[in-house]
PDB file of C-alpha atoms in Angstrom:
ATOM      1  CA  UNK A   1      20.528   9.943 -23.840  1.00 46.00           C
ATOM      2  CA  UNK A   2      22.780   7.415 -24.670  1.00 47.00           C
ATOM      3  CA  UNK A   3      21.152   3.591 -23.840  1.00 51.00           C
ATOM      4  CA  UNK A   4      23.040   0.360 -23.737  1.00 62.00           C
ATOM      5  CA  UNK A   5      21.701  -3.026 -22.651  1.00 73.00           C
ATOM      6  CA  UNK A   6      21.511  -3.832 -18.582  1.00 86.00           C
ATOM      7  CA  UNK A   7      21.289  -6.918 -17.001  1.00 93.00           C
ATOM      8  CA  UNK A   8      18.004  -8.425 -15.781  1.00 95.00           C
ATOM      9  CA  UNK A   9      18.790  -9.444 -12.789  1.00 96.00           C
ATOM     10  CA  UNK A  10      18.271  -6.389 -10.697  1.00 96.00           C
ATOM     11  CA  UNK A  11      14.636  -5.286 -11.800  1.00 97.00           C
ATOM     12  CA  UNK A  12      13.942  -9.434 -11.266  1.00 97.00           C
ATOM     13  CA  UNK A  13      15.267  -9.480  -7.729  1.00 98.00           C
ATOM     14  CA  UNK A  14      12.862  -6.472  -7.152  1.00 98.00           C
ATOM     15  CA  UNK A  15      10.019  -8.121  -8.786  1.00 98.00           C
ATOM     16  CA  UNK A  16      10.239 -11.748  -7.327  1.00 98.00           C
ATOM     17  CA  UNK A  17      10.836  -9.442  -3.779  1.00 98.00           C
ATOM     18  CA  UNK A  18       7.595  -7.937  -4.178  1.00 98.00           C
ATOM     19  CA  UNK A  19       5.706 -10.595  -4.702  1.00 98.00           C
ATOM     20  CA  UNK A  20       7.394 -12.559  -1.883  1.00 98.00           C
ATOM     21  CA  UNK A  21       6.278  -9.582   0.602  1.00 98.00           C
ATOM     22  CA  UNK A  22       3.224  -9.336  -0.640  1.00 98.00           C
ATOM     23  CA  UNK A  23       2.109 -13.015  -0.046  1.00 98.00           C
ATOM     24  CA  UNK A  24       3.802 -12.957   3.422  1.00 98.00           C
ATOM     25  CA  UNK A  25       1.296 -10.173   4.453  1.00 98.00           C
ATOM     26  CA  UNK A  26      -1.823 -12.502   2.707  1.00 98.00           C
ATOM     27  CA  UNK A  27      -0.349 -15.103   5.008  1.00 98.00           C
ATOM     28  CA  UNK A  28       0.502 -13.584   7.846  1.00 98.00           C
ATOM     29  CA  UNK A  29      -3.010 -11.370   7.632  1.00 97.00           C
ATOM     30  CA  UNK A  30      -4.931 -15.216   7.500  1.00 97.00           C
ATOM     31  CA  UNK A  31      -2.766 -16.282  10.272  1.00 97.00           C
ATOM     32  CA  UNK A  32      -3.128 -14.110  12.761  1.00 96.00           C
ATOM     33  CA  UNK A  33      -7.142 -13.976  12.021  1.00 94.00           C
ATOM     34  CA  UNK A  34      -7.105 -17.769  12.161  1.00 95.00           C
ATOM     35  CA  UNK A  35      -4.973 -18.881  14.935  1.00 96.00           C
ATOM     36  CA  UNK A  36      -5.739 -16.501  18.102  1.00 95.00           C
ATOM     37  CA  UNK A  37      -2.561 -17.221  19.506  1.00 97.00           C
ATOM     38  CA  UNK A  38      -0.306 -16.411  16.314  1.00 96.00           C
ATOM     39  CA  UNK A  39      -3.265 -13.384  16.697  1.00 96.00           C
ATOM     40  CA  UNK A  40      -1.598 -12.414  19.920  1.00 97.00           C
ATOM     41  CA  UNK A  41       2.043 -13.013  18.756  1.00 97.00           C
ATOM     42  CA  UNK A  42       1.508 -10.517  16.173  1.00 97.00           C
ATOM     43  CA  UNK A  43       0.674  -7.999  18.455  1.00 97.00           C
ATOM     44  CA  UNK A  44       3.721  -5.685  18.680  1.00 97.00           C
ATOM     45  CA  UNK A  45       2.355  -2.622  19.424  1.00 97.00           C
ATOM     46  CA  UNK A  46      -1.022  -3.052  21.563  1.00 96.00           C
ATOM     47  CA  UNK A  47      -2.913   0.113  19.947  1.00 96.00           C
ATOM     48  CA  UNK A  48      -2.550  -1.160  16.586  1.00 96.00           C
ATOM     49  CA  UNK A  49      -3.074  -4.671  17.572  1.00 96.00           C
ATOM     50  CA  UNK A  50      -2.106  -7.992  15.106  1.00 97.00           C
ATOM     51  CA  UNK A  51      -1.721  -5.966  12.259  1.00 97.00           C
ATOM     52  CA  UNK A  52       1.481  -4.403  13.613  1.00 98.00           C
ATOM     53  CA  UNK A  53       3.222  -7.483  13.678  1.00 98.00           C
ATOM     54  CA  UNK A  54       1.382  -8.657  10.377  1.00 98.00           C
ATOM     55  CA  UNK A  55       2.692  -5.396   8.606  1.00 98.00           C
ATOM     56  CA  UNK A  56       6.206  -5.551  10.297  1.00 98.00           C
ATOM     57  CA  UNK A  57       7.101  -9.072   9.760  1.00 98.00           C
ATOM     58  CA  UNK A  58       5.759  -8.836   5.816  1.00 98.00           C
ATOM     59  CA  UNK A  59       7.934  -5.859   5.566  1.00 98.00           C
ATOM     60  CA  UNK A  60      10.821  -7.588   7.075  1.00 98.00           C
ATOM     61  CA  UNK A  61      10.116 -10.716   4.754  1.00 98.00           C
ATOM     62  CA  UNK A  62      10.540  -8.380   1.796  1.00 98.00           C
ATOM     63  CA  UNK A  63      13.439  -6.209   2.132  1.00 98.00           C
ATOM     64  CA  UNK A  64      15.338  -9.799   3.214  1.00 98.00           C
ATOM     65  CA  UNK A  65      14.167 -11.791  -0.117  1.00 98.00           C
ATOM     66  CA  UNK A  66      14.925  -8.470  -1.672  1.00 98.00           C
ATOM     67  CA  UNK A  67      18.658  -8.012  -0.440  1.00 98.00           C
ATOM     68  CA  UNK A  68      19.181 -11.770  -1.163  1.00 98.00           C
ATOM     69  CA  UNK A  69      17.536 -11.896  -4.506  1.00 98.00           C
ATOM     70  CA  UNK A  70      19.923  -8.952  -5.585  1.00 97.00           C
ATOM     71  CA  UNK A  71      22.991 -10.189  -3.895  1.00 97.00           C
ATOM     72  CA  UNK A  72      22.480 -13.310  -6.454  1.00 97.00           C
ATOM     73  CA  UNK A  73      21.290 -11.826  -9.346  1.00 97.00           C
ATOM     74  CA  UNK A  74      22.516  -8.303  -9.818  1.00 92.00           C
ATOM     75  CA  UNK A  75      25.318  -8.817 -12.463  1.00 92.00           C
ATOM     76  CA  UNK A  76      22.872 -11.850 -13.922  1.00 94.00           C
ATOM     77  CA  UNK A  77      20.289 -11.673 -16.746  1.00 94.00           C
ATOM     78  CA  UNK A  78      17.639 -13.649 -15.604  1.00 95.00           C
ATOM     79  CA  UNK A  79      14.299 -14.866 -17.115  1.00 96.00           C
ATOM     80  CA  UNK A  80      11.648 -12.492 -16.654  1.00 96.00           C
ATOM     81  CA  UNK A  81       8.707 -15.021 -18.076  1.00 97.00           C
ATOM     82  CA  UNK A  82       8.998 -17.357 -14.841  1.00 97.00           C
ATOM     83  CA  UNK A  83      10.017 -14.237 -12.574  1.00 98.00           C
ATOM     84  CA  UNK A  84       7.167 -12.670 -13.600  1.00 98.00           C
ATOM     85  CA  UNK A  85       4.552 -15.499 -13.501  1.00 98.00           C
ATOM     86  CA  UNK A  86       5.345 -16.324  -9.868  1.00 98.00           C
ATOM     87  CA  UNK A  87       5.542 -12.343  -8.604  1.00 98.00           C
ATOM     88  CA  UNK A  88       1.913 -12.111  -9.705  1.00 98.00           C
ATOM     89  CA  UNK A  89       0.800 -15.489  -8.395  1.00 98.00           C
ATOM     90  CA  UNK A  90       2.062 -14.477  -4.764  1.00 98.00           C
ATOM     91  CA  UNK A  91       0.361 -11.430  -5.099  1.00 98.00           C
ATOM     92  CA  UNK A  92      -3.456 -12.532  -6.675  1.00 97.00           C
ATOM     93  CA  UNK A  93      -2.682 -14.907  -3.437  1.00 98.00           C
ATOM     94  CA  UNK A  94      -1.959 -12.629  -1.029  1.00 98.00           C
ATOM     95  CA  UNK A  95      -5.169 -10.547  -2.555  1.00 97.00           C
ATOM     96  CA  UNK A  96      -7.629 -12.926  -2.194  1.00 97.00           C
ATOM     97  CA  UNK A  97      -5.921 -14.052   1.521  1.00 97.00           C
ATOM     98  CA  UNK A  98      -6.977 -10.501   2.569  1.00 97.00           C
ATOM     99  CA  UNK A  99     -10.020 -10.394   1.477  1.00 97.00           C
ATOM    100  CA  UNK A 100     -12.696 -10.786   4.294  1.00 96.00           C
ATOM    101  CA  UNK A 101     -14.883 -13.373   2.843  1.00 96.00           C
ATOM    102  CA  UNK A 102     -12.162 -15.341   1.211  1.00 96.00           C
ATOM    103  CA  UNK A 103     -10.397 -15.730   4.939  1.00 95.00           C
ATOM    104  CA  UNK A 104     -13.866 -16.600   6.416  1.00 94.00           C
ATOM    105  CA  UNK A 105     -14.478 -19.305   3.611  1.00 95.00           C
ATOM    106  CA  UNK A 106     -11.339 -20.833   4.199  1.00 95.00           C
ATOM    107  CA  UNK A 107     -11.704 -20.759   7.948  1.00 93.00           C
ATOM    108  CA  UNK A 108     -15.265 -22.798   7.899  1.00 89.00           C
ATOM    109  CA  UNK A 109     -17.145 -19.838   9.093  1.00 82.00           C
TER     110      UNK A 109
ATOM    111  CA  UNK B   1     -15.112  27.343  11.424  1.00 91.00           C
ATOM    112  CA  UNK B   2     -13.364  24.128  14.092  1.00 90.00           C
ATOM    113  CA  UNK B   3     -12.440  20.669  13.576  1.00 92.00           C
ATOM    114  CA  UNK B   4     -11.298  18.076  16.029  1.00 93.00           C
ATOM    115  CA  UNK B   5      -7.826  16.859  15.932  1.00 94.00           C
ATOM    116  CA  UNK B   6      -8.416  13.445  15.310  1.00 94.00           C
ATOM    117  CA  UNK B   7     -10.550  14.803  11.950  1.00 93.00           C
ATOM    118  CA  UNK B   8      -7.666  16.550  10.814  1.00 95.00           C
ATOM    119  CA  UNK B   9      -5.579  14.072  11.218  1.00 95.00           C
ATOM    120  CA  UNK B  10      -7.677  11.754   9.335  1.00 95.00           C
ATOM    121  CA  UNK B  11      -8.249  14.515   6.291  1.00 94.00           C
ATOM    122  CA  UNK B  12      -4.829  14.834   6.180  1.00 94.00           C
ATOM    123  CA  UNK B  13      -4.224  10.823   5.617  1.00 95.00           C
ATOM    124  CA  UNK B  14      -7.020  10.625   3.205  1.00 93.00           C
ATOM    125  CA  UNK B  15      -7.361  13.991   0.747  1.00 91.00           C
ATOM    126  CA  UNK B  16      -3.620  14.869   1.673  1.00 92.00           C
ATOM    127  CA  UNK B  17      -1.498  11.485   1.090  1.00 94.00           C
ATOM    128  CA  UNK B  18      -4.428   9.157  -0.343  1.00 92.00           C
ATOM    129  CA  UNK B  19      -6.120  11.486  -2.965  1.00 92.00           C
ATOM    130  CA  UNK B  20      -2.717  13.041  -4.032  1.00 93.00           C
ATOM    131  CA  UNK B  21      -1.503   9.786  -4.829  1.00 93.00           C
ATOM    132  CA  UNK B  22      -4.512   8.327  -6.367  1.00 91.00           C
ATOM    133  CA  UNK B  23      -4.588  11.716  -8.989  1.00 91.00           C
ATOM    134  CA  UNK B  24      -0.530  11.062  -9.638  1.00 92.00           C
ATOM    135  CA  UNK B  25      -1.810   7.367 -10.735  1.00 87.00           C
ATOM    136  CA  UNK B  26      -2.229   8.199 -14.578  1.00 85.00           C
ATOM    137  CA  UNK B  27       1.162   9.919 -15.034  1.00 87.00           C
ATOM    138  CA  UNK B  28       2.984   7.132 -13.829  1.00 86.00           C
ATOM    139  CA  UNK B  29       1.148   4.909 -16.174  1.00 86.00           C
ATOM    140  CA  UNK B  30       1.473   7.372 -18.902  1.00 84.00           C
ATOM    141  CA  UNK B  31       4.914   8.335 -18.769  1.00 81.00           C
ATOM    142  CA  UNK B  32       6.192   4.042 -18.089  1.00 81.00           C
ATOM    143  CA  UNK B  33       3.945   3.758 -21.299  1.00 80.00           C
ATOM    144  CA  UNK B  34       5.319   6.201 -23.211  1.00 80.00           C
ATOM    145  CA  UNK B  35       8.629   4.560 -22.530  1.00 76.00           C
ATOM    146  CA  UNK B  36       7.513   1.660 -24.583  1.00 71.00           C
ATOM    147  CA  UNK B  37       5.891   3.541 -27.431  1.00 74.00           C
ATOM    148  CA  UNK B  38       8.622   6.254 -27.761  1.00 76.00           C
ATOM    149  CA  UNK B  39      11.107   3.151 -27.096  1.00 72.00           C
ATOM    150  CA  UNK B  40      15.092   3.583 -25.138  1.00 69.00           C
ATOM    151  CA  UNK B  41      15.251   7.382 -26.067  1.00 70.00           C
ATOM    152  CA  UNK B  42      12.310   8.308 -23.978  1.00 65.00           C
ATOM    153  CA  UNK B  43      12.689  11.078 -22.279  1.00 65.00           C
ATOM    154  CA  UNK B  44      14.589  12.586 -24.736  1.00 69.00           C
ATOM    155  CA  UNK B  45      16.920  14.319 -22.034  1.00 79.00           C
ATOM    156  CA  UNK B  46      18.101  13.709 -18.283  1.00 81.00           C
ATOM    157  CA  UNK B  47      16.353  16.449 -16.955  1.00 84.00           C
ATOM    158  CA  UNK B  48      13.197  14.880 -18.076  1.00 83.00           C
ATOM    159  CA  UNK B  49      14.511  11.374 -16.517  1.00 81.00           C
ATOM    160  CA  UNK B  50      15.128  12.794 -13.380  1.00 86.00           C
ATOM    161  CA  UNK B  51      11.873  15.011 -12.778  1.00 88.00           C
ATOM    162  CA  UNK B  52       9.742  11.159 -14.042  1.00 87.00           C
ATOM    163  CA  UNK B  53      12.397   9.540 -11.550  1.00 89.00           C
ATOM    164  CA  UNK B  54      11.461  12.486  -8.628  1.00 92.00           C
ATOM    165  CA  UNK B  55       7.830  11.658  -8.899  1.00 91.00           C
ATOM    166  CA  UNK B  56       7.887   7.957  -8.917  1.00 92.00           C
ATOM    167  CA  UNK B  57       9.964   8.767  -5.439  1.00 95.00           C
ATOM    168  CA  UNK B  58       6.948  10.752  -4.448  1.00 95.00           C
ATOM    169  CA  UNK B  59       4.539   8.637  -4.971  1.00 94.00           C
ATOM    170  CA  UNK B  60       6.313   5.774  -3.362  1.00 96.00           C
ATOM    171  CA  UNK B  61       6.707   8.494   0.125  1.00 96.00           C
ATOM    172  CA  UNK B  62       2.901   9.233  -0.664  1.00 96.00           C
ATOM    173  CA  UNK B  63       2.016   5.549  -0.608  1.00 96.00           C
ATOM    174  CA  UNK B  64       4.249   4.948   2.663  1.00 97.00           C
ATOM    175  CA  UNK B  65       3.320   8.222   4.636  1.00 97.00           C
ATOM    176  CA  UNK B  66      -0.676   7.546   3.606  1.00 97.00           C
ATOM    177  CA  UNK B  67      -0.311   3.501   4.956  1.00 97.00           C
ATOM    178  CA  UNK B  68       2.139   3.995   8.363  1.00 97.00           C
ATOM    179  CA  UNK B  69      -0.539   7.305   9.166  1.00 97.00           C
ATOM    180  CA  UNK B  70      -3.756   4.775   8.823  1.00 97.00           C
ATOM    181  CA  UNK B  71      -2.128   1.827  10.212  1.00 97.00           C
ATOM    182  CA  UNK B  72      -0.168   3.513  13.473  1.00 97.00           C
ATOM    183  CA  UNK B  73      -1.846   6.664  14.049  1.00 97.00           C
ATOM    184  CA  UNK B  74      -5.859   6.732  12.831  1.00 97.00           C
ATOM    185  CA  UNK B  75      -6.362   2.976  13.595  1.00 97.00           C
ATOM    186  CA  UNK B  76      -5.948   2.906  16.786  1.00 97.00           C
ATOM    187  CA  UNK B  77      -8.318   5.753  17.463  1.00 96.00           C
ATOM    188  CA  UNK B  78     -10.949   3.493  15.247  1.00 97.00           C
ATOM    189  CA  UNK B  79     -10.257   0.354  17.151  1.00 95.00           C
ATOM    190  CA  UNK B  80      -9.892   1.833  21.162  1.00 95.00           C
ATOM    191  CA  UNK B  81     -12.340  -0.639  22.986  1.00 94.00           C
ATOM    192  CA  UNK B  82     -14.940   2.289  25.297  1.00 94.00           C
ATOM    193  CA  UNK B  83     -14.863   1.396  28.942  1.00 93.00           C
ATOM    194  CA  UNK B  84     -17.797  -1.090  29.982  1.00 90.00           C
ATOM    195  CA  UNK B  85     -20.693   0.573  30.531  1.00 88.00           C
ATOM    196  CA  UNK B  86     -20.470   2.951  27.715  1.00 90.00           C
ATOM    197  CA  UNK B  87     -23.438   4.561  26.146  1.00 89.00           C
ATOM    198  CA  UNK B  88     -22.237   7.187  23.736  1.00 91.00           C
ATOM    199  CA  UNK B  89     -20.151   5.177  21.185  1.00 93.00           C
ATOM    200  CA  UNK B  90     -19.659   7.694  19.377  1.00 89.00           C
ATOM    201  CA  UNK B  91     -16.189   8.258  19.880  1.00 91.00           C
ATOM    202  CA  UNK B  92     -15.553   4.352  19.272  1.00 95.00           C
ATOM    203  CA  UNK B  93     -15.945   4.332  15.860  1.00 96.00           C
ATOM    204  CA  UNK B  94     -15.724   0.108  15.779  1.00 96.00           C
ATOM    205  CA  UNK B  95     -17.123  -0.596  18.332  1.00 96.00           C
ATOM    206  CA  UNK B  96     -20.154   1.912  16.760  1.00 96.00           C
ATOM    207  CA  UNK B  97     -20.294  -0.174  13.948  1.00 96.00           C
ATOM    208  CA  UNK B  98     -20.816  -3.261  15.696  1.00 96.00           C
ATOM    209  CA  UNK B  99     -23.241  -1.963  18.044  1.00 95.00           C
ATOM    210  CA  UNK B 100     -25.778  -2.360  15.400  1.00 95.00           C
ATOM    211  CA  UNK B 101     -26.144  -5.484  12.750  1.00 95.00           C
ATOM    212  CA  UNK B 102     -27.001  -3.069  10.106  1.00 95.00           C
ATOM    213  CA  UNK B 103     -23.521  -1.318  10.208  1.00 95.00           C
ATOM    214  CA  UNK B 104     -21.350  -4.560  10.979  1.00 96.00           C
ATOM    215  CA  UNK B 105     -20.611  -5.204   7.714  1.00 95.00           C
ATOM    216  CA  UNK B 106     -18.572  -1.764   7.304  1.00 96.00           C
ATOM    217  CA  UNK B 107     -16.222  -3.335   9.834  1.00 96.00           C
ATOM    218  CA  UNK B 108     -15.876  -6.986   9.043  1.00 95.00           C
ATOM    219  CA  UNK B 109     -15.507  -6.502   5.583  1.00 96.00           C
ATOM    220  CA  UNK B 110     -14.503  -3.146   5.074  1.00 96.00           C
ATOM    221  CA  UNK B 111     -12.131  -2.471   7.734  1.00 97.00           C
ATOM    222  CA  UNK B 112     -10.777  -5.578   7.711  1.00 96.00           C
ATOM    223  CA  UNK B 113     -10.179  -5.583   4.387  1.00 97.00           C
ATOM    224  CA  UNK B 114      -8.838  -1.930   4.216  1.00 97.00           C
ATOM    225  CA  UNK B 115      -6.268  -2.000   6.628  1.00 96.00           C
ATOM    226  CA  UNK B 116      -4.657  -4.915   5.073  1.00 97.00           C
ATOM    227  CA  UNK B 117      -4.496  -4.442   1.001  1.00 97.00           C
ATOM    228  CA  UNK B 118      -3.370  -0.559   1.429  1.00 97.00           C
ATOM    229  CA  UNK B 119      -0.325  -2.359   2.035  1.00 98.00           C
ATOM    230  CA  UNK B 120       0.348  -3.751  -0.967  1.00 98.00           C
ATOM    231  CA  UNK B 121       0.778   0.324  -2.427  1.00 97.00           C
ATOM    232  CA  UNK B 122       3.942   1.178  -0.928  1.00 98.00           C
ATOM    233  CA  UNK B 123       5.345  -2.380  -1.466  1.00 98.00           C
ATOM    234  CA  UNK B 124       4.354  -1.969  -5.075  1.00 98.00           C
ATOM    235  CA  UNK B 125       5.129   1.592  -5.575  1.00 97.00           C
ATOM    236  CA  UNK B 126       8.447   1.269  -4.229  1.00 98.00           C
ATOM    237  CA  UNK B 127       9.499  -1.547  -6.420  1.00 97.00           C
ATOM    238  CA  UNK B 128       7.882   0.517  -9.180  1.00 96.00           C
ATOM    239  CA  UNK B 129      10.318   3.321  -8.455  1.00 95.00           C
ATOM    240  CA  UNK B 130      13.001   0.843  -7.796  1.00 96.00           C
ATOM    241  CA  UNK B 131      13.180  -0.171 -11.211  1.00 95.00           C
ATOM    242  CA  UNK B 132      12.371   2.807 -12.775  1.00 91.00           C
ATOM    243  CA  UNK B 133      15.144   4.652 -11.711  1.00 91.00           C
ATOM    244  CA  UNK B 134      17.821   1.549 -11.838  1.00 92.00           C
ATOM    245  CA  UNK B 135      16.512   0.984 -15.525  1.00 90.00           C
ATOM    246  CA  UNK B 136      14.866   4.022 -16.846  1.00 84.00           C
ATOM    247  CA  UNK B 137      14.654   4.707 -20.721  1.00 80.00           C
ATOM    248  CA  UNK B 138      16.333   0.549 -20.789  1.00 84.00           C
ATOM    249  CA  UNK B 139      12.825  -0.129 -19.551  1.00 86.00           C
ATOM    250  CA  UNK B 140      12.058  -0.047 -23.399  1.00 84.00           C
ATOM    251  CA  UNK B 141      14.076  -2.839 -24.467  1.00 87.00           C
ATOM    252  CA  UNK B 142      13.038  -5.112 -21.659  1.00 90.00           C
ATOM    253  CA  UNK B 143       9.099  -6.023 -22.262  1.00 90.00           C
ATOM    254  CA  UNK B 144       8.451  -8.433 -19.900  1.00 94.00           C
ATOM    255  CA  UNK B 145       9.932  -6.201 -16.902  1.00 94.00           C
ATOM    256  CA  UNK B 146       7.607  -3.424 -18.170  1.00 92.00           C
ATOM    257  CA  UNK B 147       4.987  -5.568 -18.350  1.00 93.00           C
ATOM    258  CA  UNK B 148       5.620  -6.287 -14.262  1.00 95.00           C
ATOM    259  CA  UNK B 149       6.064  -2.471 -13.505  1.00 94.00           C
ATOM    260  CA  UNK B 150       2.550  -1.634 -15.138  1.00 92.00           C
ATOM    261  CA  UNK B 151       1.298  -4.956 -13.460  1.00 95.00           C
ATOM    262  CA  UNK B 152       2.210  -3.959 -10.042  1.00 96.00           C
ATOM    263  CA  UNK B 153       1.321  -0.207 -10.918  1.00 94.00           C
ATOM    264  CA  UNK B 154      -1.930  -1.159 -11.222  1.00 94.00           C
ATOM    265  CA  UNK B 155      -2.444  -3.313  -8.580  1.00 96.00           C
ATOM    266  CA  UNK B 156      -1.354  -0.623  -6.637  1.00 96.00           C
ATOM    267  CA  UNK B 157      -4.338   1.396  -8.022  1.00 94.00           C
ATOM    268  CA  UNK B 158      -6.882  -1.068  -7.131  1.00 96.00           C
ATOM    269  CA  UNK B 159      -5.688  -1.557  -3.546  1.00 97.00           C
ATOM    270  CA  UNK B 160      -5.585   2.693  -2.938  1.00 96.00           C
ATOM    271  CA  UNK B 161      -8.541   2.745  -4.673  1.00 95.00           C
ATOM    272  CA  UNK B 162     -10.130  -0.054  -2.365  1.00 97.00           C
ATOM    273  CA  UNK B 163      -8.549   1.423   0.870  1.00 97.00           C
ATOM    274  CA  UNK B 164      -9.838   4.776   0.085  1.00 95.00           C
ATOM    275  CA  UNK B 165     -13.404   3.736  -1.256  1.00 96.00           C
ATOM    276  CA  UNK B 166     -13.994   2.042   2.219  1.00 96.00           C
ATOM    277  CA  UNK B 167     -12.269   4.553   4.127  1.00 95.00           C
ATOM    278  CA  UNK B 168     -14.668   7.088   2.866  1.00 94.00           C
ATOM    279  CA  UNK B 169     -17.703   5.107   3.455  1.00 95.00           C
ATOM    280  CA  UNK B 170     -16.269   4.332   7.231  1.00 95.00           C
ATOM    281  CA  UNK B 171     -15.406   8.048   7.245  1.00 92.00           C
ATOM    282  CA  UNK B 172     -18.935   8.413   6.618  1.00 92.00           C
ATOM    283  CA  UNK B 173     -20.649   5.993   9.030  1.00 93.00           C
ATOM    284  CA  UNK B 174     -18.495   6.258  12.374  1.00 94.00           C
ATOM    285  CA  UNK B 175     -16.236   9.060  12.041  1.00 93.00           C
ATOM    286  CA  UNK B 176     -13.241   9.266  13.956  1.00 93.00           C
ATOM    287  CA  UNK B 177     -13.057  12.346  16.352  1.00 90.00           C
ATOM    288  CA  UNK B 178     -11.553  13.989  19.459  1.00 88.00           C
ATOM    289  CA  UNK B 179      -8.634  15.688  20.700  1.00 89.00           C
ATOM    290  CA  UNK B 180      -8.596  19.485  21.083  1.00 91.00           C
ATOM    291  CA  UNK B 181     -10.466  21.462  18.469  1.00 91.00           C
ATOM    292  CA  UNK B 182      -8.559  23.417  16.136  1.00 92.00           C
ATOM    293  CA  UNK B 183     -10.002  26.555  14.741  1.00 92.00           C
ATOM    294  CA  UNK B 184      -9.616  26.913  11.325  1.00 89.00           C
ATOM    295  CA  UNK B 185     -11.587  30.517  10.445  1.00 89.00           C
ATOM    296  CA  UNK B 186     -13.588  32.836  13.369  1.00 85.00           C
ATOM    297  CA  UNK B 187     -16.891  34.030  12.754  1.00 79.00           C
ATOM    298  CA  UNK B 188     -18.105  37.362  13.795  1.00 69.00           C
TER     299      UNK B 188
END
């Protein structure tokens, strides 16, 4: 197969994206546990509870950075060092958001 | 031989979309890998690129069908609050678990971490596949966004491997049943 150089910018945009999604579901996950009434906003779908509008809004929050990200950078090579640094910070952030005791501890339970 | 509906159901989210994704796991690492030890000319031919390409798609569809059938259709039958007055719980399966201080835990940790980091997986995977197939064999001469693919590919292990872990043990615990029965084999 024949392989010539690409630009960056495309795999970056879907990097940065999924980092950005990931830390709006850590946020919006702490949220809604936090704040009863953002709780109650976040209920979409009544059977599923919060986490319907927690997973819905998170989703939403990606494929937007996403389409934006690669609207800017598609044709661009951009720097994959700082791209990459800040994808995996949102998402060790959004890891330890979700996790149980980590939410408790920050709420003062 | 019968099993409830809502068993199925839950079989099928868990040893259907969950275990068949968690066993595709080390060929995706293994073949994006390979793409840096082989370097750009790996695989050697298109048809090999697009059969790798078809099963990063399928384990992206895995990872979505496995998180949208816990979150929107299980879930609900785990969390559905018994009328007051209830003495048989055992069709409640949270409410069952925090009936009794012993099992509690299974719920406020496990549960609630569950049903949030399985998300991450289809996130992941489909950036994963994303890439992949905008990029293939060029993957090789760009480290750093191999570096993120394994990264995320991984993390995306952990979380399905967390989800699953928990959901077994739940499974286990206060197991989710009802609906009709379904025969699967008659007896004579």
């Amino acid at each position: 197969m024949s392989v010539e150089q690409q630009p960056t910018g495309s795999g970056a945009a879907a990097i940065l994206a999924a980092g950005m999604g990931s830390l709006a579901l850590g946020v919006f996950a702490f949220a809604g546990d936090a704040v009863p009434a953002l709780g109650r906003a976040f209920t979409f779908w009544q059977p599923t509870g919060a986490l319907s509008g927690v997973t819905i809004t998170a989703i939403a929050v990606w494929l937007i950075s996403w389409f934006v990200l690669s609207r800017r950078w598609a044709s661009r090579d951009v720097r994959l060092g700082p791209v990459n640094a800040a994808a995996f910070a949102m998402l060790a952030a959004a890891l330890l958001l979700t996790f149980p005791p980590v939410m408790d501890a920050l709420q003062g339970k | 031989m019968e099993i409830s509906y809502r068993d199925m159901i839950t079989v099928l989210h868990g040893m259907g979309f969950g275990v068949l994704f968690m066993l595709a796991f080390s060929g995706a690492i293994g073949v994006i890998y390979a793409t840096a030890v082989v370097g750009p000319h790996w695989p050697r031919s298109k048809w090999d690129n697009a059969m790798f390409r078809f099963y990063l798609i399928s384990m992206a569809a895995l990872a979505w069908l496995a998180t949208i059938s816990g979150a929107y259709i299980i879930y609900p039958w785990y969390r559905a609050v018994p009328p007051a007055g209830t003495a048989d719980l055992s069709t409640y399966p949270r409410a069952l678990l925090l009936s009794n201080p012993h099992t509690a835990g299974w719920h406020d940790v496990g549960m609630e971490w569950k049903e949030h980091i399985a998300w991450f997986t289809p996130i992941a995977m489909t950036m994963v596949a994303y890439v992949f197939i905008k990029y293939g064999p060029r993957l090789a001469l760009h480290r750093q966004m191999r570096n993120a693919v394994l990264g995320f590919t991984a993390v995306a292990f952990f979380s399905t491997a967390v989800a699953g872990l928990f959901g077994a043990f739940l499974n286990k615990y206060a197991p989710v049943r009802g609906g009709p029965d379904i025969v699967l084999m008659r007896e004579n």
